Short mmCIF file of C-alpha atoms and ligand atoms in Angstrom, two decimals:
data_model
loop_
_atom_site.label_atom_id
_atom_site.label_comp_id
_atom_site.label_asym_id
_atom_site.label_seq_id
_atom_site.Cartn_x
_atom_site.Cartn_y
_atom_site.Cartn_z
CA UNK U 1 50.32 133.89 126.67
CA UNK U 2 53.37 132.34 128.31
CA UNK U 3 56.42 133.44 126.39
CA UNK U 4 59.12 130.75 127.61
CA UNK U 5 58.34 127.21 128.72
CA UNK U 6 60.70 124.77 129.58
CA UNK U 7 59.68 121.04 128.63
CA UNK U 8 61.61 118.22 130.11
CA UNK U 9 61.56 114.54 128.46
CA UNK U 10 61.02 116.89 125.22
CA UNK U 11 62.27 114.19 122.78
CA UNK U 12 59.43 111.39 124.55
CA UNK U 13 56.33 111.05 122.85
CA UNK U 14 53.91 113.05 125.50
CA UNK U 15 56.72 116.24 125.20
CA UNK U 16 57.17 115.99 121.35
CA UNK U 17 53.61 116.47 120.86
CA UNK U 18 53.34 118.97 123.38
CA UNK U 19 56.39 120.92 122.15
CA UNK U 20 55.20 120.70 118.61
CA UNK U 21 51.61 122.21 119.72
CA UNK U 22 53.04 124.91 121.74
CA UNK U 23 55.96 125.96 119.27
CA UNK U 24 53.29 126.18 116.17
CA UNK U 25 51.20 128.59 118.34
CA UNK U 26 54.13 130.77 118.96
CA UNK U 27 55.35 130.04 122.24
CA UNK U 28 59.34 129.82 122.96
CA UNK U 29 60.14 126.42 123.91
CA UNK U 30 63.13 124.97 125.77
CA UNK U 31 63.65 121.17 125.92
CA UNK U 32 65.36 119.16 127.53
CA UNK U 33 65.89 115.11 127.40
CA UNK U 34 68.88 112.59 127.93
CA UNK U 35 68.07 110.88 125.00
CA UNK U 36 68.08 107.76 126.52
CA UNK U 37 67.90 104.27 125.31
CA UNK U 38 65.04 102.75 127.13
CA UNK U 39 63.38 102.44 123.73
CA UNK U 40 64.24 102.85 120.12
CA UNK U 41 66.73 105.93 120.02
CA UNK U 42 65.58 106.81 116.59
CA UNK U 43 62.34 107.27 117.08
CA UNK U 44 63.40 110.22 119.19
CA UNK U 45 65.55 111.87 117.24
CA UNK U 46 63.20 111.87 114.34
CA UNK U 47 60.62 113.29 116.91
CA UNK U 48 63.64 115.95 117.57
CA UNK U 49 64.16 116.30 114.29
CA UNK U 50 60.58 117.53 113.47
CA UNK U 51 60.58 119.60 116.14
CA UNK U 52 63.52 121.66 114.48
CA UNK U 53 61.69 121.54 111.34
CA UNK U 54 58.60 123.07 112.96
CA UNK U 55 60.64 126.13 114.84
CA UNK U 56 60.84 127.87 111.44
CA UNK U 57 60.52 130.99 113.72
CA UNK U 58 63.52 130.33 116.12
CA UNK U 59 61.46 129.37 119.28
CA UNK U 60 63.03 126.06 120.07
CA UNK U 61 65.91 125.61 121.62
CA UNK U 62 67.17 121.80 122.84
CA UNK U 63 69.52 120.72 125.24
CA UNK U 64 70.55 116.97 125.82
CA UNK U 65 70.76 117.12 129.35
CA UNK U 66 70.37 114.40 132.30
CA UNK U 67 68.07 115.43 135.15
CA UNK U 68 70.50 114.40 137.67
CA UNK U 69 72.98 117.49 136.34
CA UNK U 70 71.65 119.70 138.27
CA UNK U 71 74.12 122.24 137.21
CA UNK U 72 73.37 121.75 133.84
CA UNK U 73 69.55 122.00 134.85
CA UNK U 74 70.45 125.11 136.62
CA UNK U 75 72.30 127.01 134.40
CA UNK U 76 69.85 126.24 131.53
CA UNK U 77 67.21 127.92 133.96
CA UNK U 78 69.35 130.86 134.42
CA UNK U 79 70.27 131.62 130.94
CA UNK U 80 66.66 130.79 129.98
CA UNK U 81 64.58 131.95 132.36
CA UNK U 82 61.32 129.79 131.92
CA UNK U 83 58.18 131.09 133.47
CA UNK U 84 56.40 127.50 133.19
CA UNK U 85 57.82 124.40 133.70
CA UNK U 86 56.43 121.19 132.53
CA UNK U 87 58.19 118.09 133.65
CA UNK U 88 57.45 115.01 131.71
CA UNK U 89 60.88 113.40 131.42
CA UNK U 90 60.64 110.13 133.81
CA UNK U 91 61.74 106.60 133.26
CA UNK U 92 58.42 105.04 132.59
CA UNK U 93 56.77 101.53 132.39
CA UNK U 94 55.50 99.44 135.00
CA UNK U 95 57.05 95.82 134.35
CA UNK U 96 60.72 97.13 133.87
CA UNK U 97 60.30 99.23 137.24
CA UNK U 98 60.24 95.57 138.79
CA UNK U 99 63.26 94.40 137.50
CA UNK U 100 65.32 97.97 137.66
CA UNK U 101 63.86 100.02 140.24
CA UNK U 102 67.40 102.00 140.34
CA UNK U 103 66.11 103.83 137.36
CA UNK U 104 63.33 105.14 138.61
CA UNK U 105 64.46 106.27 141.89
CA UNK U 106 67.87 108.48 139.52
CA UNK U 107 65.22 110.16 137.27
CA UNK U 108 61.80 110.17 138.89
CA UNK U 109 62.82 110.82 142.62
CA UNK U 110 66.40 112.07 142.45
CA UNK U 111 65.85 114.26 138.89
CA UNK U 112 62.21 115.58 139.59
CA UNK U 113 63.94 116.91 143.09
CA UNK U 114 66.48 118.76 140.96
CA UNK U 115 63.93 120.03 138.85
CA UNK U 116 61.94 121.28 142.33
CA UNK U 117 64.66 122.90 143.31
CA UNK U 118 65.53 124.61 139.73
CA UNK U 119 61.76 125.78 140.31
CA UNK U 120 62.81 127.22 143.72
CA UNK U 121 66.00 129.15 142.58
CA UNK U 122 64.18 130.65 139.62
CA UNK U 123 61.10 131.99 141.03
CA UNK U 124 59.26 130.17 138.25
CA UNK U 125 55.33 130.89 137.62
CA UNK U 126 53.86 127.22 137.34
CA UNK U 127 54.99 123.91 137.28
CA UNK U 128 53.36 121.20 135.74
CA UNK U 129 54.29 117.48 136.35
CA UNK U 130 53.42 114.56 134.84
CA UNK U 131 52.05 111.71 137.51
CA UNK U 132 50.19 108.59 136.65
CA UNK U 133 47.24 106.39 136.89
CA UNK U 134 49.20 104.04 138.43
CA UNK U 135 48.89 105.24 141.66
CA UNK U 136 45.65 104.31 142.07
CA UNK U 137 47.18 100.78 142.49
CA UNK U 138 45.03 98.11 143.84
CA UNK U 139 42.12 100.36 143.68
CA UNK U 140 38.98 98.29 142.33
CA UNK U 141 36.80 101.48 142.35
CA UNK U 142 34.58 101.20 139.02
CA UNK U 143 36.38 104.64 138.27
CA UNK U 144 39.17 106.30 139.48
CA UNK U 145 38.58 109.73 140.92
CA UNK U 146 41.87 112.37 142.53
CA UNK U 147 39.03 111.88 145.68
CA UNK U 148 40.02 108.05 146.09
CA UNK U 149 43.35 107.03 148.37
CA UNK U 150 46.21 106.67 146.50
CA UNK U 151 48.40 105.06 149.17
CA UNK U 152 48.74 100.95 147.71
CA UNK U 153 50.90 101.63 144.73
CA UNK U 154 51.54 97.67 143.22
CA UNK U 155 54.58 99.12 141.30
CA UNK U 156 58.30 100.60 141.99
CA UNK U 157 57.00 103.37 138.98
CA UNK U 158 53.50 103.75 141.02
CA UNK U 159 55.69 104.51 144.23
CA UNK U 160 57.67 107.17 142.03
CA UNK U 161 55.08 108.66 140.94
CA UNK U 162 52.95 109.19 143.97
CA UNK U 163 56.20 110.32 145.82
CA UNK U 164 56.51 113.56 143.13
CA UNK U 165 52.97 114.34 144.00
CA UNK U 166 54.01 114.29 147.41
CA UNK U 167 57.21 116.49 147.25
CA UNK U 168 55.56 118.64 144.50
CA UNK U 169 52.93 119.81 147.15
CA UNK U 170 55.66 120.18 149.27
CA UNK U 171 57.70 123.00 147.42
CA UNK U 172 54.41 124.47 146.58
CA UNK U 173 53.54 124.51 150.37
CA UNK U 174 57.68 125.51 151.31
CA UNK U 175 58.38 127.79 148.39
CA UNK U 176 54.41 129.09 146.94
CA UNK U 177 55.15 126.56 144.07
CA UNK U 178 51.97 126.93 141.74
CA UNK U 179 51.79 123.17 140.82
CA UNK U 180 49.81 120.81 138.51
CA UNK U 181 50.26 117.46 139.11
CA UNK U 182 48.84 115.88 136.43
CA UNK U 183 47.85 111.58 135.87
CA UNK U 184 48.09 110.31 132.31
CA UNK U 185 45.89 107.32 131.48
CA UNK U 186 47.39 105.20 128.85
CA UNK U 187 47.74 107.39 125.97
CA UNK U 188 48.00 106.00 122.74
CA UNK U 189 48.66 107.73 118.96
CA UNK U 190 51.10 108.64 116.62
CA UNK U 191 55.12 108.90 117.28
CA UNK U 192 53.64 106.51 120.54
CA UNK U 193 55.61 104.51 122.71
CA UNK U 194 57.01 101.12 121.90
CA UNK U 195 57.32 99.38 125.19
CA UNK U 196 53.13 100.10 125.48
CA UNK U 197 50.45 98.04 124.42
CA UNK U 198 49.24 99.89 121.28
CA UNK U 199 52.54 99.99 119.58
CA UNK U 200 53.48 96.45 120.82
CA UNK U 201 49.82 95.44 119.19
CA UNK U 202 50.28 97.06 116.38
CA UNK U 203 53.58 95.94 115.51
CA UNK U 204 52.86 91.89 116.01
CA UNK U 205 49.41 92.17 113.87
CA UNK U 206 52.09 93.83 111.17
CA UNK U 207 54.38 91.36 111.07
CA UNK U 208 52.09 88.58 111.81
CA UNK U 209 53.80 87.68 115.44
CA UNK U 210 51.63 86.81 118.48
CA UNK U 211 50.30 89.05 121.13
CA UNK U 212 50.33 87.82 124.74
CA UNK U 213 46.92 88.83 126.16
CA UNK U 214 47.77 89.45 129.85
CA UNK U 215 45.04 88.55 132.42
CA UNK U 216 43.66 86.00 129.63
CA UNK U 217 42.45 89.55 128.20
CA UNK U 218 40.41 90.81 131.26
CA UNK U 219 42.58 93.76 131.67
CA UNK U 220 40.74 96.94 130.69
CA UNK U 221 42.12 100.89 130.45
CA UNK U 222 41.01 104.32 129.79
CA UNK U 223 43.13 104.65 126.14
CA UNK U 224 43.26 108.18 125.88
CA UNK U 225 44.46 109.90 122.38
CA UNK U 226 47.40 111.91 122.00
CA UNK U 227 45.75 115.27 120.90
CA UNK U 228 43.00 114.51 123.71
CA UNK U 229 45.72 114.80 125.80
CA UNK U 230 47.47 117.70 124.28
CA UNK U 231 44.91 120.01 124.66
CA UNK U 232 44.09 119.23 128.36
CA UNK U 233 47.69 120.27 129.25
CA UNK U 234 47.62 123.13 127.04
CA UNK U 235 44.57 124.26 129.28
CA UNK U 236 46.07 123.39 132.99
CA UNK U 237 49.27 125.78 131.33
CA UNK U 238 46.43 128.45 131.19
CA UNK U 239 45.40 127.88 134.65
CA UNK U 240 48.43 127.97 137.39
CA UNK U 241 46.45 127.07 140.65
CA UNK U 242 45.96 128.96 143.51
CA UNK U 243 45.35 128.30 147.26
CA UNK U 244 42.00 126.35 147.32
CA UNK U 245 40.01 128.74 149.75
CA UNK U 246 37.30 126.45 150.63
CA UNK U 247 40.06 123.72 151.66
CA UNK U 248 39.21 122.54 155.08
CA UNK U 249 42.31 120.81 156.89
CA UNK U 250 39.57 119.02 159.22
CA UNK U 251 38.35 116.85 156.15
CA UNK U 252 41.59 116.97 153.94
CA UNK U 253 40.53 116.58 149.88
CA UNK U 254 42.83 114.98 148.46
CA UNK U 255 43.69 116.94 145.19
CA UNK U 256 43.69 119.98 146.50
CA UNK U 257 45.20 122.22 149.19
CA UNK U 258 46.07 125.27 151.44
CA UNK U 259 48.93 125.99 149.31
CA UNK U 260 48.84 126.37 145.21
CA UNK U 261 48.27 122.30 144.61
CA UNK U 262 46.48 120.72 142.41
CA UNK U 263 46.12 117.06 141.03
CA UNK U 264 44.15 116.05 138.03
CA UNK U 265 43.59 112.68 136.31
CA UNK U 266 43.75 113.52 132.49
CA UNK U 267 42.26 110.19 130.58
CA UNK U 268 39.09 108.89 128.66
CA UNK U 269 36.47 108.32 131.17
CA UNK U 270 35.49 105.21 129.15
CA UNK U 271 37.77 101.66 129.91
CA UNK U 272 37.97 99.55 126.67
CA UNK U 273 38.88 95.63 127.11
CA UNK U 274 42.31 94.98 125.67
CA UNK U 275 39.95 92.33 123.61
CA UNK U 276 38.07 94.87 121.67
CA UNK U 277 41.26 97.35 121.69
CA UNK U 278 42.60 94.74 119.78
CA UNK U 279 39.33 93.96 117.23
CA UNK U 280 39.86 97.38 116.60
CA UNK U 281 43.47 97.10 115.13
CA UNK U 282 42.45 93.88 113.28
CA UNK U 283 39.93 95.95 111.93
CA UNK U 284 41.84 99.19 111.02
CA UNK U 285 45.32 97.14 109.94
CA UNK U 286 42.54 94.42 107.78
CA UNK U 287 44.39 91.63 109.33
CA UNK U 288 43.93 89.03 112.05
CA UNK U 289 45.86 88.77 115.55
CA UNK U 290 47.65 85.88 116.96
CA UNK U 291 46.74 85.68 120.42
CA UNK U 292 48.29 83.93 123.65
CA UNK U 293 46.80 84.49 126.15
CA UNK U 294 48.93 84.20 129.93
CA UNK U 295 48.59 85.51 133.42
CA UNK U 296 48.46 89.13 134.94
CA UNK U 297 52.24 90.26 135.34
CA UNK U 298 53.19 91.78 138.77
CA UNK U 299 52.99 95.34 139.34
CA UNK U 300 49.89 95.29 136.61
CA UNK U 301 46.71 96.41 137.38
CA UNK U 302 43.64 95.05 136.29
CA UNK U 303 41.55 97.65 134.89
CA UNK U 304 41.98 101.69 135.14
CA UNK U 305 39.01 104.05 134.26
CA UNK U 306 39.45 107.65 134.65
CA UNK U 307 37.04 110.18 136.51
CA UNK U 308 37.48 113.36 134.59
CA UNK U 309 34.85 115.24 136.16
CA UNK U 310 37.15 117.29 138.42
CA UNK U 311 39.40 118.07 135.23
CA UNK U 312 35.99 119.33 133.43
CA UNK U 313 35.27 120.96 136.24
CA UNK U 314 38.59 122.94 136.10
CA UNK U 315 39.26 123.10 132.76
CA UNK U 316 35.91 122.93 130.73
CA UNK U 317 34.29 120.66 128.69
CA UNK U 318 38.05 118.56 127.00
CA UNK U 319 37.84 117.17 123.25
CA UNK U 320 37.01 112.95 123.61
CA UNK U 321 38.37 111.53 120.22
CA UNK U 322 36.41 108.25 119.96
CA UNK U 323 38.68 105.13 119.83
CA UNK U 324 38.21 104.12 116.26
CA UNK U 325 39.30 107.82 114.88
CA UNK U 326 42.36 107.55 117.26
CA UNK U 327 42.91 104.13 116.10
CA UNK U 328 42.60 105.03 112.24
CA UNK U 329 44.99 108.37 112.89
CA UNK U 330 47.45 105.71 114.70
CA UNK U 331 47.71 103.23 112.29
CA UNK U 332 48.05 105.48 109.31
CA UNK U 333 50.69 107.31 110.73
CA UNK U 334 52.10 104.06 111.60
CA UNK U 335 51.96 102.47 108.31
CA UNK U 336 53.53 105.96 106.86
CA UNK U 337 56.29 105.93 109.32
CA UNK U 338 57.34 102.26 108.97
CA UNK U 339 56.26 101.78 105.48
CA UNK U 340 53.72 98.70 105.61
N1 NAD K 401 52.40 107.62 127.86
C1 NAD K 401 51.57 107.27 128.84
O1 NAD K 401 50.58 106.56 128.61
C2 NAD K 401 51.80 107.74 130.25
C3 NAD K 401 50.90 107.34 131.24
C4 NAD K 401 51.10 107.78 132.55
C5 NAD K 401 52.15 108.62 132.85
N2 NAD K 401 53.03 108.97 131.87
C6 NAD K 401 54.16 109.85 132.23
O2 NAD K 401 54.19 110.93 131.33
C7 NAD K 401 55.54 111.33 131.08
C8 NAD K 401 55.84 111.29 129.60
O3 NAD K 401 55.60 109.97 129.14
P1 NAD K 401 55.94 109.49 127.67
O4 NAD K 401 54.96 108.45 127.32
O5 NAD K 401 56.13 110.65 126.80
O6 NAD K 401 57.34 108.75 127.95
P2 NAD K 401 58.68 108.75 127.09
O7 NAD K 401 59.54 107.69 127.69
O8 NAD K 401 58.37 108.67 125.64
O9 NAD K 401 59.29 110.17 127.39
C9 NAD K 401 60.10 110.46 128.51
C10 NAD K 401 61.36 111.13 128.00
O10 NAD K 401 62.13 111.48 129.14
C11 NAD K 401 63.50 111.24 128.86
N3 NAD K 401 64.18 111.01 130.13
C12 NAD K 401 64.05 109.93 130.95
N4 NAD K 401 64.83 110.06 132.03
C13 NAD K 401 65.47 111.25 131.89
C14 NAD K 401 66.43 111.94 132.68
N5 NAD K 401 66.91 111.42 133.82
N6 NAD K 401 66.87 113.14 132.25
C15 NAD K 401 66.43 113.68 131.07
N7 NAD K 401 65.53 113.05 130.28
C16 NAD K 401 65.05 111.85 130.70
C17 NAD K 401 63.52 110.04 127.93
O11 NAD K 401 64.66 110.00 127.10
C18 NAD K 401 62.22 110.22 127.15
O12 NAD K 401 62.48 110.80 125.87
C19 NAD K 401 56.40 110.39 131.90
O13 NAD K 401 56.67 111.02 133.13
C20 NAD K 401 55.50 109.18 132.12
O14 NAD K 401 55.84 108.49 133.30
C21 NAD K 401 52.87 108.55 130.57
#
């Protein structure tokens, strides 16, 4: 059992969850976040708030705390001393990476170096980082698998993303890093995000406002539930890699190395239509959508499906919670949370 973990972006809705799973089963947790206003700032203190609530036996501790400190970062790892590390904090989205791409090079590039090098000074026993399925860009594969180049990112975010993979193997290969790089498909659930689709959904079939319908609704993703996603980290925490022995520099695979590297997409291996992701929230929320339907933005992609066979592979078999139970746990917690 790891006895301290450090959890960065701890106030976002990936790190509460993960925080609030990992606290309940007695682990000591230290987060960290900036708090900052990219979306509704209440929504993450209540998430911060529950997370106090939950550490009825003292093993949460909280620091508000930039990335780009980095003597902040560093003395919190000193006092601390985490033996995991699990970076999630990151500015995300793909659209606003287009219009402020300054953002994402402070706290993706810039902070997740500080964070490497935090891992370098402390000796620590596993980092795990949170990546994206947007770096498999313009890829038109019918799935995605870590096997597949991941070199034609269509977004500033993509770029970020791929470049932590890239410096992550890096320190491992410097510094004997054990690293988990890890690719989130669109995950969807309670306390979720409100700049992504779901919540944006959800809240315009609420309050009876349309829903633009991007790619005249032939856009299609692997919507992955929150727990589904819980649990596959909670794993990968179990399982720091090592040096892949049967990893032949002559024919290079891509998620894995000579040094302790590791890259795994972590998603539903089934794409839904936004259309029937949609039908579904009609359905659940018993009332119709408005729909406008306009153009693919740029730095979209069309359709993502995730490969989890090299996750399964890894990991063992990972809970799949089918769409409409993930939809119904959504919605109810929505309707609790903003009293419809
Ligand atoms: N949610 C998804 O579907 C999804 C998909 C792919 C990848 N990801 C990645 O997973 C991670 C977690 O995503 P999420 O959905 O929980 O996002 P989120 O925005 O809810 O959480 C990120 C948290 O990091 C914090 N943060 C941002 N910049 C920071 C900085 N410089 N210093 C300290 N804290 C900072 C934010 O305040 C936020 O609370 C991110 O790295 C994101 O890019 C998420």
């Amino acid at each position: 059992m790891n006895k301290n973990i450090l959890v960065t972006g701890a106030a976002g809705f990936i790190g509460f969850h993960l925080c609030k799973k990992l606290i309940e089963n007695g682990t000591r947790i230290i987060g960290i976040d900036n708090i900052n206003d990219y979306y509704d700032i209440e929504l993450k203190k209540k998430r911060l708030e529950i997370l106090s609530q939950t550490s009825f036996k003292k093993n949460w501790i909280f620091f508000k705390t930039d990335l780009l400190d980095k003597d902040q970062l560093l003395q919190i790892f000193q006092d601390h001393k985490p033996e995991t590390v699990i970076n999630l904090a990151a500015q995300a989205g793909v659209r606003y990476s287009i219009e402020n791409p300054r953002a994402y090079i402070n706290s993706n590039i810039l902070g997740f170096q500080n964070i490497l090098d935090c891992c370098k000074e402390s000796r620590i026993k596993h980092l795990l980082y949170a990546s994206s399925s947007s770096v498999y860009g313009g890829n038109i594969n019918s799935s995605f698998s870590e096997l597949d180049s991941v070199d034609h990112p269509v977004s500033v975010y993509a770029a970020t993303k791929r470049a932590n993979e890239l410096f992550a193997h890096t320190y491992s290969h410097l510094y004997n890093i054990p690293s988990t790089g890890m690719r989130f498909f669109t995950v969807y659930g309670p306390w979720g995000r409100p700049d992504m689709a779901p919540m944006i959904f959800a809240n315009s079939i609420f309050s009876r406002k349309p829903i633009k319908v991007f790619n005249f609704g032939k856009m299609s993703r692997s919507f992955t539930y929150i727990d589904d996603v819980i649990d596959s980290i909670e794993r990968l925490i179990q399982k720091p890699p090592s040096i892949d022995k049967k990893f032949d520099k002559k024919k290079p695979r891509p998620n894995s190395s000579w040094c302790p590297h590791r890259i795994f997409n972590i998603g539903n291996n089934e794409s839904i239509k936004l259309e029937e992701f949609i039908y579904l929230l009609e359905k659940e929320i018993g009332k119709n959508a408005i729909k406008e339907y306009e153009d693919i933005k740029p730095g979209d992609v069309k359709e993502t499906k995730s490969d989890n066979s090299i996750l399964k592979e890894w990991i063992g078999d990972c809970p799949k919670t089918p769409l409409d139970q993930g939809i119904n746990k959504f919605i109810n917690w929505y309707k609790n949370f903003y009293n419809y």
